[in-house]
Short mmCIF file of C-alpha atoms and ligand atoms in Angstrom, two decimals:
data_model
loop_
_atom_site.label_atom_id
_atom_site.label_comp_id
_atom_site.label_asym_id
_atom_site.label_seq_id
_atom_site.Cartn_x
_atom_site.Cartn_y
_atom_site.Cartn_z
CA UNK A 1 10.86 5.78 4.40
CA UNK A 2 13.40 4.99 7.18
CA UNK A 3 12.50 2.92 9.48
CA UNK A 4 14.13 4.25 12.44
CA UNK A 5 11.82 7.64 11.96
CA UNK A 6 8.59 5.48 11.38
CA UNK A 7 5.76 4.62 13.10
CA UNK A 8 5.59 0.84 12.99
CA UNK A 9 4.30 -0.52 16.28
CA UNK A 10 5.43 -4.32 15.74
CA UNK A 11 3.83 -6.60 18.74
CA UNK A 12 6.08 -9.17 19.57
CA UNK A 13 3.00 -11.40 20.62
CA UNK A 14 0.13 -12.79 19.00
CA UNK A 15 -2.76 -10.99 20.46
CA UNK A 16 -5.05 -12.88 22.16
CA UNK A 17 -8.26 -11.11 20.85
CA UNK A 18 -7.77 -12.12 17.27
CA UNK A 19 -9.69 -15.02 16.33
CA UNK A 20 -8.40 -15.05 12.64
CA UNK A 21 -5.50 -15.23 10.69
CA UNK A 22 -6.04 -11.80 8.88
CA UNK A 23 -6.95 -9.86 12.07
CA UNK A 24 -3.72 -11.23 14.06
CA UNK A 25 -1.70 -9.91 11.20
CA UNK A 26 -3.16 -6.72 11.11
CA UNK A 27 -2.32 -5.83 14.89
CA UNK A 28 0.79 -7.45 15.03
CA UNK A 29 2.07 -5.34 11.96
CA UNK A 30 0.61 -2.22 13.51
CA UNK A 31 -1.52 -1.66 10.59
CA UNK A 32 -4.25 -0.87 12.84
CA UNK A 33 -5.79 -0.29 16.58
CA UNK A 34 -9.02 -0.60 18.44
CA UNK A 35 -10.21 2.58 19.26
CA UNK A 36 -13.79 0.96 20.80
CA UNK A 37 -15.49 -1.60 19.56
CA UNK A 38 -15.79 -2.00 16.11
CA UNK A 39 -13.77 1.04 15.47
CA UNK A 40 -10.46 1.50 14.31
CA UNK A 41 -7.29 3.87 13.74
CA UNK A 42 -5.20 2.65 10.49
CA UNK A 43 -1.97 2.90 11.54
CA UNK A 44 0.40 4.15 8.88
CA UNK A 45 1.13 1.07 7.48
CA UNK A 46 -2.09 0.19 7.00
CA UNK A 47 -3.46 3.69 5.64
CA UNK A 48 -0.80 2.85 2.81
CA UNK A 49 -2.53 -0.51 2.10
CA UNK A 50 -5.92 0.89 2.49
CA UNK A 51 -4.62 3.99 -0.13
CA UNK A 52 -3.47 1.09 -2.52
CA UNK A 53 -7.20 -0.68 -2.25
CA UNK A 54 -8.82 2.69 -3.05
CA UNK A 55 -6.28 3.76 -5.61
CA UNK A 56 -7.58 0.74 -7.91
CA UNK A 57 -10.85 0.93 -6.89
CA UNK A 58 -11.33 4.32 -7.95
CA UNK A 59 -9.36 4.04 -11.27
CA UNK A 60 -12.14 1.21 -12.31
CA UNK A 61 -15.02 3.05 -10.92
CA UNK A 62 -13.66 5.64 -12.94
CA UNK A 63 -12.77 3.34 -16.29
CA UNK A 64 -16.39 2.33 -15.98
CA UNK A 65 -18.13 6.08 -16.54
CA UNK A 66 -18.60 6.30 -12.60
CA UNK A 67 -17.97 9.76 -11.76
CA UNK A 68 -16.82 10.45 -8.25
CA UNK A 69 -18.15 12.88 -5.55
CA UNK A 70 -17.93 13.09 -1.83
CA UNK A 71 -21.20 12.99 0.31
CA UNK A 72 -21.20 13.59 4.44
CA UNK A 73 -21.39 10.80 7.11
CA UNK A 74 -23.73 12.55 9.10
CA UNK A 75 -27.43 12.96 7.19
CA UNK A 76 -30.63 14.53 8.29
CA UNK A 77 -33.45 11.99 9.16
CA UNK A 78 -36.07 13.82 6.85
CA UNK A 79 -34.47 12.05 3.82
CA UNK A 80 -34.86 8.84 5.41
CA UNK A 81 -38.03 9.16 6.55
CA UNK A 82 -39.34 10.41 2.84
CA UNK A 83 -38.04 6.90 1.58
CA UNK A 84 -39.76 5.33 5.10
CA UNK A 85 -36.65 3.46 5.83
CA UNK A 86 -36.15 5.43 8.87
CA UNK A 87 -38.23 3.68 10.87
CA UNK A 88 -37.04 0.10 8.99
CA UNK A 89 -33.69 0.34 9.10
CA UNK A 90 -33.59 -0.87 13.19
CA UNK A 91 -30.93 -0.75 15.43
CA UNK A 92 -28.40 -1.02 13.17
CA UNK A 93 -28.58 2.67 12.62
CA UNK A 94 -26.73 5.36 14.38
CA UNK A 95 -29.05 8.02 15.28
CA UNK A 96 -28.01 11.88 16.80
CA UNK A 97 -29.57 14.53 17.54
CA UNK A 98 -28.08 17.83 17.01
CA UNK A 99 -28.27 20.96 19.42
CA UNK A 100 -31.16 22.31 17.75
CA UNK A 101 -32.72 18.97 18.64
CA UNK A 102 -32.62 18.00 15.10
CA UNK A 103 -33.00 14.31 14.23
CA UNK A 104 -29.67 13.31 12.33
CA UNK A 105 -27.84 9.72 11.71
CA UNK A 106 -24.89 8.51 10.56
CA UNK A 107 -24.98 7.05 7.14
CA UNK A 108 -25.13 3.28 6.86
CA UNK A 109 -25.51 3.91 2.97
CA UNK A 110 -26.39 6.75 0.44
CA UNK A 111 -29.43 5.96 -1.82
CA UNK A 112 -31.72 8.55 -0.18
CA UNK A 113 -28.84 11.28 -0.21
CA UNK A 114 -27.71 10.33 -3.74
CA UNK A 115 -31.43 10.23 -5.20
CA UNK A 116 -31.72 13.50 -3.42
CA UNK A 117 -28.90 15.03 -5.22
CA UNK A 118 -29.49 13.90 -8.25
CA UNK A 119 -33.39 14.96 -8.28
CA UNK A 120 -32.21 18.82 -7.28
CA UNK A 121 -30.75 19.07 -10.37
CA UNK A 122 -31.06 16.46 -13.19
CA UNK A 123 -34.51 17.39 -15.91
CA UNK A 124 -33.69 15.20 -18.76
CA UNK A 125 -33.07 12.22 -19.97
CA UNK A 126 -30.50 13.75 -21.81
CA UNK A 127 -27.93 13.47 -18.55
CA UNK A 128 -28.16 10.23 -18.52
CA UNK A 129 -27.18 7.42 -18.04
CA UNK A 130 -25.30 7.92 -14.93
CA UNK A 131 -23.04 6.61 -12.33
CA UNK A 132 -21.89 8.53 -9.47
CA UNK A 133 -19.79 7.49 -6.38
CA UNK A 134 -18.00 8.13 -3.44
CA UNK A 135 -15.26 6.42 -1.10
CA UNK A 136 -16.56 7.21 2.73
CA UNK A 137 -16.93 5.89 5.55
CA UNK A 138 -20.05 4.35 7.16
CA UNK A 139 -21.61 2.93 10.17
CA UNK A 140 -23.46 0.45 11.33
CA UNK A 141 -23.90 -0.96 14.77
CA UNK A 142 -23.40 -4.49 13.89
CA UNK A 143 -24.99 -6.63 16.64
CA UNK A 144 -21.13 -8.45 16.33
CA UNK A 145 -18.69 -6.63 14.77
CA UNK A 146 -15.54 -8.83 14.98
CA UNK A 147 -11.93 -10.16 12.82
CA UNK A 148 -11.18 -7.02 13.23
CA UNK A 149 -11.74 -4.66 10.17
CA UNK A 150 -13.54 -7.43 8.59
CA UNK A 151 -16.83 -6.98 10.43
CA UNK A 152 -16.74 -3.41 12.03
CA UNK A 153 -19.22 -0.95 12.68
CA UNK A 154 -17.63 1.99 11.22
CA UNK A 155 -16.18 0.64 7.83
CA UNK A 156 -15.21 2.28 4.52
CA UNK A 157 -17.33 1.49 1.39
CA UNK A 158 -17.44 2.73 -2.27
CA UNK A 159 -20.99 3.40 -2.92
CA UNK A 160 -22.04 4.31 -6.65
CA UNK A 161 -24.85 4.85 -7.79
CA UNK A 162 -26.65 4.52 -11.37
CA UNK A 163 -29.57 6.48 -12.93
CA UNK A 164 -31.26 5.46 -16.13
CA UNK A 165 -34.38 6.15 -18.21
CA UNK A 166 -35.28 2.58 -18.62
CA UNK A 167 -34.47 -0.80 -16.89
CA UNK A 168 -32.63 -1.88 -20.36
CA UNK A 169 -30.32 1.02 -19.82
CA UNK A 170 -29.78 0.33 -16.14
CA UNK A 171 -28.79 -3.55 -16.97
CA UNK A 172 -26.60 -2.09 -19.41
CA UNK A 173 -25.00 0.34 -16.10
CA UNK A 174 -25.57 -2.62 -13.51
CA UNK A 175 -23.33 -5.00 -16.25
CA UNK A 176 -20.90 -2.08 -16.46
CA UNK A 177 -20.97 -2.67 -12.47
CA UNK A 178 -19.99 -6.02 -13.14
CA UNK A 179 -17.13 -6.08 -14.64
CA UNK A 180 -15.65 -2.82 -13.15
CA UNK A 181 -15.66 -5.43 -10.38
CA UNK A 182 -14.22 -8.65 -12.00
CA UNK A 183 -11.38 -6.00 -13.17
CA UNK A 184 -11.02 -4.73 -9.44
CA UNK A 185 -10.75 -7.66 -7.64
CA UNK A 186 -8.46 -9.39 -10.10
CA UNK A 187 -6.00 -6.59 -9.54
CA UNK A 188 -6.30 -6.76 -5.78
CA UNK A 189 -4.66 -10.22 -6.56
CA UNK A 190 -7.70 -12.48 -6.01
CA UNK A 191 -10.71 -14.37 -7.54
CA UNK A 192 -14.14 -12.93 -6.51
CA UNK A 193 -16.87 -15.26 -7.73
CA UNK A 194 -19.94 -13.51 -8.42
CA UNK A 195 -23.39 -15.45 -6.57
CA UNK A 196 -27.07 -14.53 -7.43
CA UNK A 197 -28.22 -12.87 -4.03
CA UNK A 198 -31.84 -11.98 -3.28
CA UNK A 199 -33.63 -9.18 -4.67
CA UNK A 200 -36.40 -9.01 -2.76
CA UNK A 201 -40.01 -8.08 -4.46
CA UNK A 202 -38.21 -6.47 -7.39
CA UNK A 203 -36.88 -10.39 -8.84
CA UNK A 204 -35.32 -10.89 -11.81
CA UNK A 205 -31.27 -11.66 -11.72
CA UNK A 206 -29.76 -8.68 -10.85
CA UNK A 207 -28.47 -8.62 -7.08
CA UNK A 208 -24.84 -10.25 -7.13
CA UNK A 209 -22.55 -11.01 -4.31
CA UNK A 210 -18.79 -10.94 -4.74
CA UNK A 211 -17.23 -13.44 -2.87
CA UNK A 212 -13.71 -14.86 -2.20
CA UNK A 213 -13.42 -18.38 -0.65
CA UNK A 214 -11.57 -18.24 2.29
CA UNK A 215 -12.21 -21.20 5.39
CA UNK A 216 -12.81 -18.17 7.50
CA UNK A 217 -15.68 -16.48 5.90
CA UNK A 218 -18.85 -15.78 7.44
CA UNK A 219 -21.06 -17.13 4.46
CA UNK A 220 -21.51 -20.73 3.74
CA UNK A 221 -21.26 -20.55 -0.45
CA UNK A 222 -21.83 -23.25 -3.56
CA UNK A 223 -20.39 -23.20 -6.70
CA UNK A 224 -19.06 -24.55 -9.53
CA UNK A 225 -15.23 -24.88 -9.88
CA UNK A 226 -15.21 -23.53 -13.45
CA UNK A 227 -14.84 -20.02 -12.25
CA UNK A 228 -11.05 -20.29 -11.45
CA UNK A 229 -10.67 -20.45 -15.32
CA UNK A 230 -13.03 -17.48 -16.51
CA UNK A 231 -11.28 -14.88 -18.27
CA UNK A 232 -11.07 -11.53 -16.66
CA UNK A 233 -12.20 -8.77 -19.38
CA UNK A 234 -9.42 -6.79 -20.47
CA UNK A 235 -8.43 -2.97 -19.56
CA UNK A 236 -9.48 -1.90 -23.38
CA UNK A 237 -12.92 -3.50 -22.56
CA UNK A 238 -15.44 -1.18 -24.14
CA UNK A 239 -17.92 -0.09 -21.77
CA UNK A 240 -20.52 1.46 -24.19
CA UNK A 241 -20.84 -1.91 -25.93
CA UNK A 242 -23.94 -3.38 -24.98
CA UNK A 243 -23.83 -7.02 -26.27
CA UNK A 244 -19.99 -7.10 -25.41
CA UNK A 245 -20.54 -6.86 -21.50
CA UNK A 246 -24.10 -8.39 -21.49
CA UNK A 247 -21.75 -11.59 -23.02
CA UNK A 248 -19.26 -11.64 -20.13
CA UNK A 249 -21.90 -10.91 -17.39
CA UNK A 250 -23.96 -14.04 -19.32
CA UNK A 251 -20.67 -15.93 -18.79
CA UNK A 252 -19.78 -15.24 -15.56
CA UNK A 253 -23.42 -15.97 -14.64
CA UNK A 254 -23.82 -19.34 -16.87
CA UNK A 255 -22.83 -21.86 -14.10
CA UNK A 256 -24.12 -22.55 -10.66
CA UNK A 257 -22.94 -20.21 -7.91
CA UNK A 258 -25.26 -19.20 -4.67
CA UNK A 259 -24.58 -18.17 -0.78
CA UNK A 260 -26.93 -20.13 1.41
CA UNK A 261 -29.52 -17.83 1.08
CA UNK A 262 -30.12 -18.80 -2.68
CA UNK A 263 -28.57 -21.75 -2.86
CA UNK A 264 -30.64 -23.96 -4.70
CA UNK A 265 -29.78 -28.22 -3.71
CA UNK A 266 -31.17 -29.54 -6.89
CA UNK A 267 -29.83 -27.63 -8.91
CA UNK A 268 -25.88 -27.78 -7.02
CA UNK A 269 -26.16 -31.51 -7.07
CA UNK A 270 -26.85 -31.68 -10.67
CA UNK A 271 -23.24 -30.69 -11.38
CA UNK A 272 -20.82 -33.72 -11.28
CA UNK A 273 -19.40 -34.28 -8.15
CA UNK A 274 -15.48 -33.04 -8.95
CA UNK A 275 -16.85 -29.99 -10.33
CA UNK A 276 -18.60 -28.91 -7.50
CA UNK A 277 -17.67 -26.64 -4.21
CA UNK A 278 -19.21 -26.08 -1.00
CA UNK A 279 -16.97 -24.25 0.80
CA UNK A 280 -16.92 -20.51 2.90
CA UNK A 281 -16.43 -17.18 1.27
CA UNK A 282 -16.15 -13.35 2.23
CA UNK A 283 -18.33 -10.86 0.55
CA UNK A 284 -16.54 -8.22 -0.63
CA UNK A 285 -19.13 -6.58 -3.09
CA UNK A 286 -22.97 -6.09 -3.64
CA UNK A 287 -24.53 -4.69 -6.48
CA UNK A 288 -28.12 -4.46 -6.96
CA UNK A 289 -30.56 -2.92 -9.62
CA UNK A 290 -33.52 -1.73 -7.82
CA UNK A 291 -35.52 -0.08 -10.22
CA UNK A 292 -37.28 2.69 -8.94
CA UNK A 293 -37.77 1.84 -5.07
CA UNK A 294 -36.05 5.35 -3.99
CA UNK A 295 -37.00 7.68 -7.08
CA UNK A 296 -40.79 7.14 -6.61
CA UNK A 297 -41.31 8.15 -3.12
CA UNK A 298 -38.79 10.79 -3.60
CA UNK A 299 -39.95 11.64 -6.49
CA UNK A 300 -36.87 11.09 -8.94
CA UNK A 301 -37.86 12.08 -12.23
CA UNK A 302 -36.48 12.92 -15.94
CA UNK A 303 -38.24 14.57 -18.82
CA UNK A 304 -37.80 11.54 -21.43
CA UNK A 305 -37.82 11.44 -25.71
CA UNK A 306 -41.08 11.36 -25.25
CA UNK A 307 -41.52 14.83 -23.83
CA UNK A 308 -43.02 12.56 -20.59
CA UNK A 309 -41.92 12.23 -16.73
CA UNK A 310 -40.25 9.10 -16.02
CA UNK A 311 -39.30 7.55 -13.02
CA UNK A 312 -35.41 6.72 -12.95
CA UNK A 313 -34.07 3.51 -12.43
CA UNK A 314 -31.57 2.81 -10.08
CA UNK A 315 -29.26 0.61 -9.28
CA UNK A 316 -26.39 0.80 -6.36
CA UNK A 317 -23.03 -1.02 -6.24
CA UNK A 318 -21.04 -1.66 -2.98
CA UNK A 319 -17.49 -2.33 -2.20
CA UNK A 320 -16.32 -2.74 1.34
CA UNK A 321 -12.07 -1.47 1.38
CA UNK A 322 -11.62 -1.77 5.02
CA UNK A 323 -13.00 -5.73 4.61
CA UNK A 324 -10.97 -6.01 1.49
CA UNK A 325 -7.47 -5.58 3.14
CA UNK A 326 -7.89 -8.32 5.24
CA UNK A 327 -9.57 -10.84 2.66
CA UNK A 328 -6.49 -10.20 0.66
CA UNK A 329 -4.10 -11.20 4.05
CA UNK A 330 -6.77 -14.34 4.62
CA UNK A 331 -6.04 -15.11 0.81
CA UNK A 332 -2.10 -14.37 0.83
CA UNK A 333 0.17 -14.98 3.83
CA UNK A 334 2.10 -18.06 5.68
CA UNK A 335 3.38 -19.00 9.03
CA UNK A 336 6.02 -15.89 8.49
CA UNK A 337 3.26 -13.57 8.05
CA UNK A 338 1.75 -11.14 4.97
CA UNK A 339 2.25 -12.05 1.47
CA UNK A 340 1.27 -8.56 -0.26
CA UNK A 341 0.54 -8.76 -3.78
CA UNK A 342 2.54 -6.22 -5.56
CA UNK A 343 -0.29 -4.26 -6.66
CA UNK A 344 -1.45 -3.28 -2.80
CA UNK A 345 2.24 -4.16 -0.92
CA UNK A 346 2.58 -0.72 1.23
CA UNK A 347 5.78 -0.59 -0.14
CA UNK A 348 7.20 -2.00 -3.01
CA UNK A 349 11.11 -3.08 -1.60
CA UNK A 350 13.08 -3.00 1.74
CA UNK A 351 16.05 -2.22 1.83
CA UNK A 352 18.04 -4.26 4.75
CA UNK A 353 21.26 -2.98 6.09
CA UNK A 354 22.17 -5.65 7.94
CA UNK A 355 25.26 -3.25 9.53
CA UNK A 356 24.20 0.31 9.95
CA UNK A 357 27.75 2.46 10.95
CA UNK A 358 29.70 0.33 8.28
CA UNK A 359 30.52 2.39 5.35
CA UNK A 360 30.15 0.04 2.58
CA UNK A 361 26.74 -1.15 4.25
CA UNK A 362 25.43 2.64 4.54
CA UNK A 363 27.09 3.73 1.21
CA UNK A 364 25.32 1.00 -0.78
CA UNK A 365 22.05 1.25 0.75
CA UNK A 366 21.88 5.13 0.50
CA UNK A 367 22.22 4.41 -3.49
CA UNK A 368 19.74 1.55 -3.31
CA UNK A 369 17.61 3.87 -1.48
CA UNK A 370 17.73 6.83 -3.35
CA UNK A 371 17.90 4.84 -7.07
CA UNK A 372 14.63 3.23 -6.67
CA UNK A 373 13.04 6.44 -5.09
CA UNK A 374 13.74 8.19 -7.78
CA UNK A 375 12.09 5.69 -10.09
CA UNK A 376 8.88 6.20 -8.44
CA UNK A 377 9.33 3.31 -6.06
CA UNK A 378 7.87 2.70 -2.22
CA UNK A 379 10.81 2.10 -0.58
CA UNK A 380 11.09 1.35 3.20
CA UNK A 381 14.69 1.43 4.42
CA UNK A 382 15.95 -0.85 7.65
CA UNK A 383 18.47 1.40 9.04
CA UNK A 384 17.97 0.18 12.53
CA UNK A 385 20.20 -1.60 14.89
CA UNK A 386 18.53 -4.20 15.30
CA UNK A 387 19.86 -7.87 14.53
CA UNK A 388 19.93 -9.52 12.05
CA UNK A 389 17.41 -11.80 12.76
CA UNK A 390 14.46 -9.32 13.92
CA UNK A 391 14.96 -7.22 10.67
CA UNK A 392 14.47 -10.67 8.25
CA UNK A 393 11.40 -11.34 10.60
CA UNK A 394 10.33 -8.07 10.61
CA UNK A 395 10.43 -8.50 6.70
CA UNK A 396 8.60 -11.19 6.49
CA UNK A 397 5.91 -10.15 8.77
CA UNK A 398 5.15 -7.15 6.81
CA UNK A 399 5.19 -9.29 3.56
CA UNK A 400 7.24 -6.36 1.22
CA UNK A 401 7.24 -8.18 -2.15
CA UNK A 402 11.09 -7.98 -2.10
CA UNK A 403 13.73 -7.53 0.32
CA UNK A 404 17.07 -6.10 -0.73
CA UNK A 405 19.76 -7.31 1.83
CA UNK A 406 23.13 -5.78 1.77
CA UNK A 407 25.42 -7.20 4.33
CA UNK A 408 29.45 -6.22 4.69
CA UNK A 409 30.80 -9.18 3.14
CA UNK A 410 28.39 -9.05 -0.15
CA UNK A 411 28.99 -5.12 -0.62
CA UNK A 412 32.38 -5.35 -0.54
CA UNK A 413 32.35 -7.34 -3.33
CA UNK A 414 30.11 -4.61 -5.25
CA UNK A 415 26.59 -7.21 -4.53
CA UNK A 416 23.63 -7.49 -2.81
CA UNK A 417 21.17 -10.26 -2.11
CA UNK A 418 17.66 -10.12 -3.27
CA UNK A 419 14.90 -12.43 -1.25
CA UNK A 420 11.31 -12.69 -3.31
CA UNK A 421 8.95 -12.76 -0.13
CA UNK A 422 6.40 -15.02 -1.91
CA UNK A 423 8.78 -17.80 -2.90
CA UNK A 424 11.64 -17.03 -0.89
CA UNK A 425 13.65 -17.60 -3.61
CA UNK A 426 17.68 -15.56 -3.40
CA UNK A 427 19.72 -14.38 -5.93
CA UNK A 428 23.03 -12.62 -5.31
CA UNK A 429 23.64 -9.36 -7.95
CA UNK A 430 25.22 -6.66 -8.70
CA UNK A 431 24.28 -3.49 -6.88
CA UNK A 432 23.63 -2.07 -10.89
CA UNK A 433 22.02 -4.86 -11.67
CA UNK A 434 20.01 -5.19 -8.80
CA UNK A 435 18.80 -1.51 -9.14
CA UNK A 436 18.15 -1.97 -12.96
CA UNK A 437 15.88 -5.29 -11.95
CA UNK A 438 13.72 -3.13 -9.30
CA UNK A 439 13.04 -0.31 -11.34
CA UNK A 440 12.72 -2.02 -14.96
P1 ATP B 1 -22.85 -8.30 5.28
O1 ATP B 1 -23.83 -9.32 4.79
O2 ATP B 1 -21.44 -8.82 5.34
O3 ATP B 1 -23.29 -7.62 6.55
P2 ATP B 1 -24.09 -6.30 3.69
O4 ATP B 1 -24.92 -7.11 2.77
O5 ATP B 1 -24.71 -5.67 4.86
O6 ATP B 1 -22.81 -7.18 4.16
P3 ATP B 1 -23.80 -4.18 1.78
O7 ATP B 1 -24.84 -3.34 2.41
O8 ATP B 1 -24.10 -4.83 0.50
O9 ATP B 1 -23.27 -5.24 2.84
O10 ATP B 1 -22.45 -3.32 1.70
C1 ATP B 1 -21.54 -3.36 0.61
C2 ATP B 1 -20.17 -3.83 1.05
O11 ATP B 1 -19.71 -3.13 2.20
C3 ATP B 1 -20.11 -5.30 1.46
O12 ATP B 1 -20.00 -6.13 0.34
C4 ATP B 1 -18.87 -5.33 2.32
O13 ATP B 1 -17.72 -5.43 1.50
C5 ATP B 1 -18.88 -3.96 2.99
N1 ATP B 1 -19.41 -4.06 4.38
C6 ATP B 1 -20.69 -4.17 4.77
N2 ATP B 1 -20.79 -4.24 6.10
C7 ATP B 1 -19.52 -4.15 6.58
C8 ATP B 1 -18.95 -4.15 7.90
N3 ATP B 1 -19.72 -4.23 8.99
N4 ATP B 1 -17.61 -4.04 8.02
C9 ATP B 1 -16.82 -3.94 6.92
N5 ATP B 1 -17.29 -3.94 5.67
C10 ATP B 1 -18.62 -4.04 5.48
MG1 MG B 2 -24.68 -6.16 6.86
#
């Protein structure tokens, strides 16, 4: 992408409206805009962030059996009021009414439309287990939506949603859950800690909260400070092996972490005082086995071994995108701006020309350009006139892993610099070699 054709709208300013670190970022970067409150545009540079998020997302949704779909935002109230949470689920639902005078609502979640799709048309036990999910957006009219994407009140999730004959089977799909989203959020470059949240009448331990400490959260959490040392499970983890994830969900879940809702004082001050942390974290994933809260009163049944009706038992598994790009910014940046990790950076290189009209400037960087587009690479290309020292800002603001800069003097002599954003580390190279290092 060439800059001078892109849509980038840079703010020179810090905007006054942003309270946090994350949301200042995001406008100043153009990555997104206010349409009203608590709704957004992504900009173009953020759409390619967000695409990033979802990209993993989906390939461990999909790693983990979950099978994806694509429901509506706008549902019919009759579903909602055969579950009864029509009436419960307050003002944070939007509700329409259609021309026909029809009672609709924008979805806050899916269970009753999911249960409803999967009770048209699943008999037998024999289809199951299974996991089915979607990337869409929601709303809810958050009494104070605020950091910007963080806390708005239309917001992207990944719902999915698991059906079993028995609640062994679903602990087997709710641990599947589990580390779908240890594997996620370790490749979003960051360390989720899974907390015990409440389940409500149904009990047991099977409601976690993903959170990442960050000083800026909205929940005040307690934990041990083992977790920075657990072991994400591996890409060849085997997802039909029982034992093997009921062992790293009973690791994950052998020391003490709660949000204040759980939290538990005797227990927390039982651990030795340098292993312990209060601090504040940002949920950025919910899953919860429910049992069979929607399929009775909608009447979710399978024909099981036993020739029998069964309730299924369900279990739902949340993770909020829109929230997640700006925990990662909260988690990675400086006083320069974004730090992207490479696995999420909307592009993967700039290219700098820090002379545009000079021929050995432009000659070089059209290679550069072309070399590591061809090799698959995200390549954004500063072929601007502006100086020097608004592209390097400009660089640093928008946190591109690594920043090729090819000035007259360097290319002349056959070189260009490379600039690591994280450490700010230079080397001088080769243009070959530079163009071998960025797509080996
Ligand atoms: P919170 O306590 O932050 O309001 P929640 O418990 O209501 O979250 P869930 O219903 O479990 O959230 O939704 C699943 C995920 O969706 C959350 O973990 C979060 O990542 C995301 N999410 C929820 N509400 C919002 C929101 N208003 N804006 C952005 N993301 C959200
Ligand atoms: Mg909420």
């Amino acid at each position: 992408m060439r800059l001078s054709r892109y849509f980038m709208p840079i703010l020179k300013e810090n905007p006054k409206e942003a309270e946090i670190v994350s949301h200042r970022l995001m406008l100043r970067t153009g990555m997104i805009r206010q349409q009203s409150q608590g709704i957004y545009s992504w900009l173009p540079l953020g759409k390619r962030v967000l695409d990033k998020v979802n990209a993993i997302i989906r390939e461990e949704q999909n790693r983990a059996g979950a099978i994806e779909l694509s429901m509506p935002t706008l549902q019919s109230a009759e579903l909602w009021q055969e579950s009864g949470r029509y009436e419960d689920y307050g003002k944070e639902m939007l509700r329409i009414r259609d021309r026909q005078d029809r009672p609709m609502l924008y979805g806050p979640t899916n269970e009753e439309m999911i249960t409803d799709i999967f009770r048209s048309s699943v008999k037998s036990y024999k289809s199951l287990p299974l996991n089915l999910y979607h990337i869409q957006l929601k709303f809810r009219d958050e009494i104070r939506p605020r950091f910007g994407t963080m806390r708005s009140r239309e917001f992207l999730m990944k719902d999915a949603y698991s059906f079993d004959l028995t609640q062994a089977d679903a602990i087997h799909s709710y641990n599947k859950m589990f580390v779908a989203y240890l594997r996620t959020f370790d490749r979003l470059g960051l360390r989720a800690i899974p907390m015990r949240a409440d389940t409500g009448p149904i009990g047991g331990n099977h409601s976690h909260e993903f959170i990442i400490l960050a000083d800026t959260g909205e929940s005040e959490v307690y934990c041990h400070k083992s977790f920075v040392d657990f072991d994400i499970p591996s890409a060849d983890t085997d997802f039909d092996s029982v034992d093997g994830l009921q062992s790293v969900f009973d690791k994950w879940t052998s020391v003490y972490a709660a949000t204040s809702e759980m939290h538990d004082e005797a227990a927390f001050d039982a651990i030795g005082e340098n292993d312990r942390l209060s601090a504040r974290g940002i949920e950025v994933g919910h899953i919860f086995y429910f049992g069979t809260k929607y399929s009775e009163p909608m009447g979710a049944k399978v024909q099981g071994p036993d020739g029998k009706e069964h309730l299924v038992h369900m279990g739902s598994y949340g993770i909020g995108p829109t929230r997640l790009v700006p925990a990662i910014i909260e988690a990675s940046h400086d006083e320069n701006g974004i730090i992207w990790p490479a696995s999420v950076a909307p592009f993967d290189a700039v290219v700098i020309n820090m002379k545009p009209g000079d021929e050995g400037c432009d000659t070089t960087c059209d290679r550069l350009y072309v070399a590591l587009q061809n090799a698959g690479k995200d390549v954004l290309y500063d072929d601007t006139d502006d100086r020097a020292g608004t592209k390097f800002a400009t660089a640093d603001l928008i946190g591109v892993p690594v920043q090729v800069i090819a000035g007259p003097r360097a290319v002349a002599a056959g070189e260009v610099e490379l600039k690591d954003r994280k450490t700010g580390a230079r080397e001088t190279l080769t243009i070959e070699a530079a163009i071998n290092k960025l797509t080996a």
